[in-house]
Coordinates of C-alpha atoms in Angstrom, one line a residue:
X1 CA 73.5 149.3 90.6
X2 CA 74.9 147.5 93.7
X3 CA 72.2 146.3 96.0
X4 CA 72.1 147.7 99.6
X5 CA 70.8 144.4 101.0
X6 CA 73.4 142.6 103.1
X7 CA 75.0 139.5 101.5
X8 CA 73.5 136.3 102.7
X9 CA 76.0 133.9 104.4
X10 CA 75.4 130.4 103.3
X11 CA 75.5 128.0 106.2
X12 CA 77.2 124.6 105.6
X13 CA 74.7 121.8 105.2
X14 CA 76.7 119.6 107.7
X15 CA 78.1 121.1 110.9
X16 CA 81.9 120.7 111.6
X17 CA 81.1 118.5 114.6
X18 CA 78.9 116.1 112.5
X19 CA 81.6 116.1 109.8
X20 CA 84.2 115.0 112.3
X21 CA 82.0 112.2 113.6
X22 CA 81.5 110.9 110.0
X23 CA 85.2 111.1 109.2
X24 CA 86.1 109.4 112.5
X25 CA 83.5 106.6 111.9
X26 CA 84.8 106.0 108.3
X27 CA 88.5 105.9 109.5
X28 CA 87.6 103.6 112.4
X29 CA 85.9 101.2 109.9
X30 CA 89.0 101.3 107.7
X31 CA 91.2 100.7 110.7
X32 CA 89.3 97.7 111.8
X33 CA 89.4 96.2 108.3
X34 CA 93.2 97.0 108.1
X35 CA 94.1 95.4 111.4
X36 CA 91.9 92.3 111.1
X37 CA 94.6 90.1 109.5
X38 CA 97.0 90.9 112.4
X39 CA 94.2 90.2 115.0
X40 CA 93.5 86.9 113.3
X41 CA 97.2 86.0 113.4
X42 CA 97.5 86.8 117.1
X43 CA 94.3 84.8 117.8
X44 CA 95.5 81.8 115.8
X45 CA 98.8 81.8 117.6
X46 CA 96.8 80.7 120.7
X47 CA 95.0 77.9 119.0
X48 CA 95.8 74.4 117.9
X49 CA 96.0 73.6 114.2
X50 CA 92.6 71.9 114.4
X51 CA 91.0 74.8 116.2
X52 CA 92.3 77.3 113.6
X53 CA 90.1 75.6 110.9
X54 CA 87.2 75.0 113.2
X55 CA 85.9 78.6 112.7
X56 CA 85.8 79.5 116.4
X57 CA 86.1 83.2 115.9
X58 CA 88.8 85.5 117.1
X59 CA 88.6 84.5 120.8
X60 CA 90.0 81.0 121.3
X61 CA 87.8 78.6 123.2
X62 CA 90.9 76.8 124.7
X63 CA 93.9 79.1 124.4
X64 CA 97.3 77.5 124.6
X65 CA 100.9 78.6 124.6
X66 CA 102.2 75.4 123.0
X67 CA 102.7 77.2 119.7
X68 CA 105.0 79.8 121.3
X69 CA 106.9 77.1 123.1
X70 CA 107.3 75.0 120.0
X71 CA 108.3 78.0 117.9
X72 CA 110.8 79.4 120.4
X73 CA 112.6 76.2 121.2
X74 CA 112.0 73.5 118.6
X75 CA 111.9 75.8 115.6
X76 CA 114.8 77.8 116.9
X77 CA 112.9 81.1 116.7
X78 CA 114.7 82.2 119.9
X79 CA 118.1 81.9 118.1
X80 CA 116.7 83.5 115.0
X81 CA 115.3 86.4 117.1
X82 CA 118.8 87.3 118.4
X83 CA 120.3 86.9 114.9
X84 CA 117.7 89.4 113.6
X85 CA 118.4 91.7 116.6
X86 CA 122.1 91.7 115.8
X87 CA 121.6 92.3 112.1
X88 CA 119.1 95.0 112.7
X89 CA 121.0 97.0 115.4
X90 CA 124.2 96.8 113.4
X91 CA 122.6 97.9 110.1
X92 CA 120.8 100.7 111.8
X93 CA 124.0 102.1 113.3
X94 CA 125.9 101.7 110.0
X95 CA 123.2 103.1 107.8
X96 CA 122.3 106.1 110.0
X97 CA 125.8 107.3 110.4
X98 CA 126.9 106.9 106.8
X99 CA 123.6 108.2 105.3
X100 CA 123.8 111.3 107.6
X101 CA 127.4 112.1 106.6
X102 CA 126.6 111.7 102.9
X103 CA 123.4 113.6 103.1
X104 CA 125.1 116.4 105.0
X105 CA 127.7 116.8 102.2
X106 CA 125.1 116.7 99.4
X107 CA 122.6 118.9 101.2
X108 CA 125.0 121.6 102.5
X109 CA 127.9 121.7 100.0
X110 CA 128.0 122.7 96.3
X111 CA 130.7 121.1 94.3
X112 CA 131.3 120.0 90.7
X113 CA 129.4 116.8 89.8
X114 CA 126.8 117.2 92.7
X115 CA 123.9 117.1 90.3
X116 CA 125.3 114.0 88.6
X117 CA 125.7 112.2 91.9
X118 CA 122.1 113.1 92.8
X119 CA 121.0 111.7 89.4
X120 CA 122.9 108.4 89.9
X121 CA 121.5 108.1 93.4
X122 CA 117.9 108.5 92.2
X123 CA 118.6 106.0 89.4
X124 CA 119.6 103.3 91.8
X125 CA 116.2 103.5 93.5
X126 CA 114.6 101.9 90.5
X127 CA 117.0 98.9 90.3
X128 CA 115.1 95.8 91.7
X129 CA 116.6 94.0 94.6
X130 CA 116.7 90.7 92.6
X131 CA 119.2 92.2 90.2
X132 CA 121.7 92.9 92.9
X133 CA 121.5 89.8 95.0
X134 CA 124.1 87.8 93.0
X135 CA 126.7 90.6 93.0
X136 CA 126.1 91.3 96.7
X137 CA 126.5 87.6 97.5
X138 CA 129.7 87.3 95.4
X139 CA 131.1 90.4 97.2
X140 CA 130.4 88.9 100.6
X141 CA 132.0 85.7 99.6
X142 CA 135.2 87.4 98.4
X143 CA 135.3 89.3 101.7
X144 CA 135.1 86.0 103.6
X145 CA 131.9 86.9 105.4
X146 CA 129.4 85.3 103.1
X147 CA 128.3 82.7 105.8
X148 CA 128.3 84.9 108.9
X149 CA 126.0 87.4 110.6
X150 CA 128.4 90.2 109.7
X151 CA 127.7 89.4 106.1
X152 CA 124.0 89.5 106.5
X153 CA 124.2 92.8 108.4
X154 CA 126.4 94.4 105.7
X155 CA 124.1 93.1 102.9
X156 CA 121.0 94.4 104.7
X157 CA 122.6 97.8 105.2
X158 CA 122.4 98.6 101.5
X159 CA 118.7 98.0 100.9
X160 CA 117.2 101.5 101.6
X161 CA 120.5 103.4 101.9
X162 CA 119.8 105.7 98.9
X163 CA 116.4 106.8 100.2
X164 CA 117.9 107.7 103.6
X165 CA 120.7 109.8 101.9
X166 CA 118.0 111.8 100.1
X167 CA 116.0 112.3 103.3
X168 CA 119.1 113.6 105.1
X169 CA 120.1 115.8 102.2
X170 CA 116.6 117.4 102.1
X171 CA 116.5 117.9 105.8
X172 CA 120.0 119.4 106.1
X173 CA 119.4 121.7 103.1
X174 CA 116.7 123.7 105.0
X175 CA 118.8 124.4 108.0
X176 CA 119.9 128.1 108.3
X177 CA 123.4 129.0 107.3
X178 CA 123.9 130.9 110.4
X179 CA 124.5 127.7 112.4
X180 CA 127.6 126.8 110.3
X181 CA 128.8 130.4 110.3
X182 CA 128.6 130.6 114.1
X183 CA 130.5 127.3 114.5
X184 CA 133.1 128.5 112.0
X185 CA 133.6 131.7 114.0
X186 CA 134.2 129.6 117.1
X187 CA 136.9 127.7 115.3
X188 CA 134.9 124.5 114.9
X189 CA 135.9 122.4 111.9
X190 CA 133.7 120.7 109.3
X191 CA 133.5 117.3 111.0
X192 CA 132.8 118.7 114.5
X193 CA 130.2 121.1 113.0
X194 CA 128.4 118.1 111.6
X195 CA 128.7 115.9 114.6
X196 CA 128.0 118.4 117.4
X197 CA 125.8 121.0 115.8
X198 CA 123.9 119.7 112.7
X199 CA 123.4 116.1 113.6
X200 CA 121.8 116.8 117.1
X201 CA 119.4 119.3 115.4
X202 CA 118.3 116.6 112.9
X203 CA 116.9 114.3 115.6
X204 CA 113.5 113.9 113.8
X205 CA 115.1 112.6 110.6
X206 CA 117.5 110.4 112.5
X207 CA 114.6 108.8 114.3
X208 CA 112.8 108.4 110.9
X209 CA 115.8 106.6 109.4
X210 CA 116.1 104.4 112.5
X211 CA 112.5 103.4 112.3
X212 CA 112.5 102.8 108.5
X213 CA 115.8 100.8 108.6
X214 CA 114.6 98.8 111.5
X215 CA 111.4 97.8 109.7
X216 CA 113.4 97.0 106.5
X217 CA 116.1 94.9 108.3
X218 CA 113.7 93.2 110.6
X219 CA 111.3 92.1 107.9
X220 CA 113.7 91.6 104.9
X221 CA 113.3 88.1 103.5
X222 CA 114.8 87.6 100.0
X223 CA 118.4 88.7 100.8
X224 CA 118.7 86.9 104.1
X225 CA 117.3 83.8 102.5
X226 CA 120.0 83.7 99.8
X227 CA 122.8 84.6 102.2
X228 CA 121.8 82.0 104.8
X229 CA 121.2 79.1 102.5
X230 CA 124.5 77.5 103.3
X231 CA 124.4 78.2 107.0
X232 CA 120.8 77.8 108.6
X233 CA 122.2 78.7 112.0
X234 CA 122.4 82.4 111.0
X235 CA 118.8 82.6 109.7
X236 CA 116.7 85.7 110.5
X237 CA 113.2 85.6 111.8
X238 CA 111.6 86.2 108.4
X239 CA 113.4 83.2 107.0
X240 CA 112.8 81.1 110.1
X241 CA 109.0 81.7 109.9
X242 CA 109.0 80.4 106.3
X243 CA 110.5 77.1 107.6
X244 CA 107.1 76.2 109.1
X245 CA 105.9 75.6 105.6
X246 CA 106.6 72.0 104.5
X247 CA 106.0 70.2 101.2
X248 CA 102.8 68.5 102.4
X249 CA 101.9 70.3 105.7
X250 CA 101.9 73.8 107.0
X251 CA 102.1 74.3 110.8
X252 CA 99.8 77.3 111.0
X253 CA 99.8 77.4 114.8
X254 CA 103.6 77.6 114.9
X255 CA 103.8 80.0 112.0
X256 CA 101.3 82.4 113.5
X257 CA 103.1 82.3 116.9
X258 CA 106.5 82.9 115.2
X259 CA 105.0 85.7 113.1
X260 CA 103.6 87.3 116.3
X261 CA 107.0 87.2 117.9
X262 CA 108.4 88.8 114.8
X263 CA 105.9 91.7 114.5
X264 CA 105.3 92.8 118.1
X265 CA 108.8 94.4 118.6
X266 CA 108.6 96.6 115.6
X267 CA 105.0 97.6 116.3
X268 CA 106.0 98.7 119.9
X269 CA 109.0 100.6 118.5
X270 CA 106.9 102.5 116.0
X271 CA 104.3 103.4 118.6
X272 CA 107.0 105.0 120.8
X273 CA 108.7 106.9 117.9
X274 CA 105.8 107.7 115.6
X275 CA 105.8 111.4 116.5
X276 CA 109.5 111.9 115.5
X277 CA 108.9 109.7 112.5
X278 CA 106.1 112.0 111.1
X279 CA 108.1 115.1 112.0
X280 CA 111.1 113.8 110.2
X281 CA 109.3 112.9 107.0
X282 CA 107.5 116.3 107.0
X283 CA 110.8 118.2 107.4
X284 CA 112.6 116.2 104.7
X285 CA 109.7 116.7 102.2
X286 CA 109.6 120.4 103.0
X287 CA 113.3 120.7 102.4

């Protein structure tokens, strides 16, 4: 027989407020552990090579800007910075526009061979970059841009292109069909529907692609290293930082200063665009 006594509600052993404090403390400890290498790099950039190995701690006893001056002028980091900026901006524009157009077609249109194209796109993700460097370099040489910044920009544009196409396709596929039908009733064509209706509505995924491609192009090392071997004047920052490493000596002060110059711009960019970045990834995964 059912009991007439009221059911006892079991109270949680840990209150939600205490649980939040515990989670916050654990995440803060992980965050400190995670950012320590970057903090050490920034601290070492203000020290001399002797002070770096003197175990002074994170706060320099005698901070100096000599490393930054030497890295910017003598090591040509200033020139490499503008080379990297040119390559990054150009590749971001090229990749965002082309990936958005291809993703729109794959996400909104059904045509024969669509599944096969998706399969081939996914297959190319698993091809290591090292296997494609020689064909890419040969193609750039045949086009006559193998020793120019245009060649570096074009080569960098293909690194993560496939992933961005899939992100756009997933995002566009979840948009309501009424948007296209309304544009068609107003006499708007396929291209204008994409450019003036669908693309502005996909701002979160556009920002996501911009951030991801910026990070890739700004930090890519292997491909720019191969392309710029014959012309050191077009080196990017990642290749220029590696130049501080010699056969018998490593200029740690100059290397950490150059690394700080390299990392700070992308960190600032991500802090400003992180909200759109997270929304874009969530929308693409949901689609």
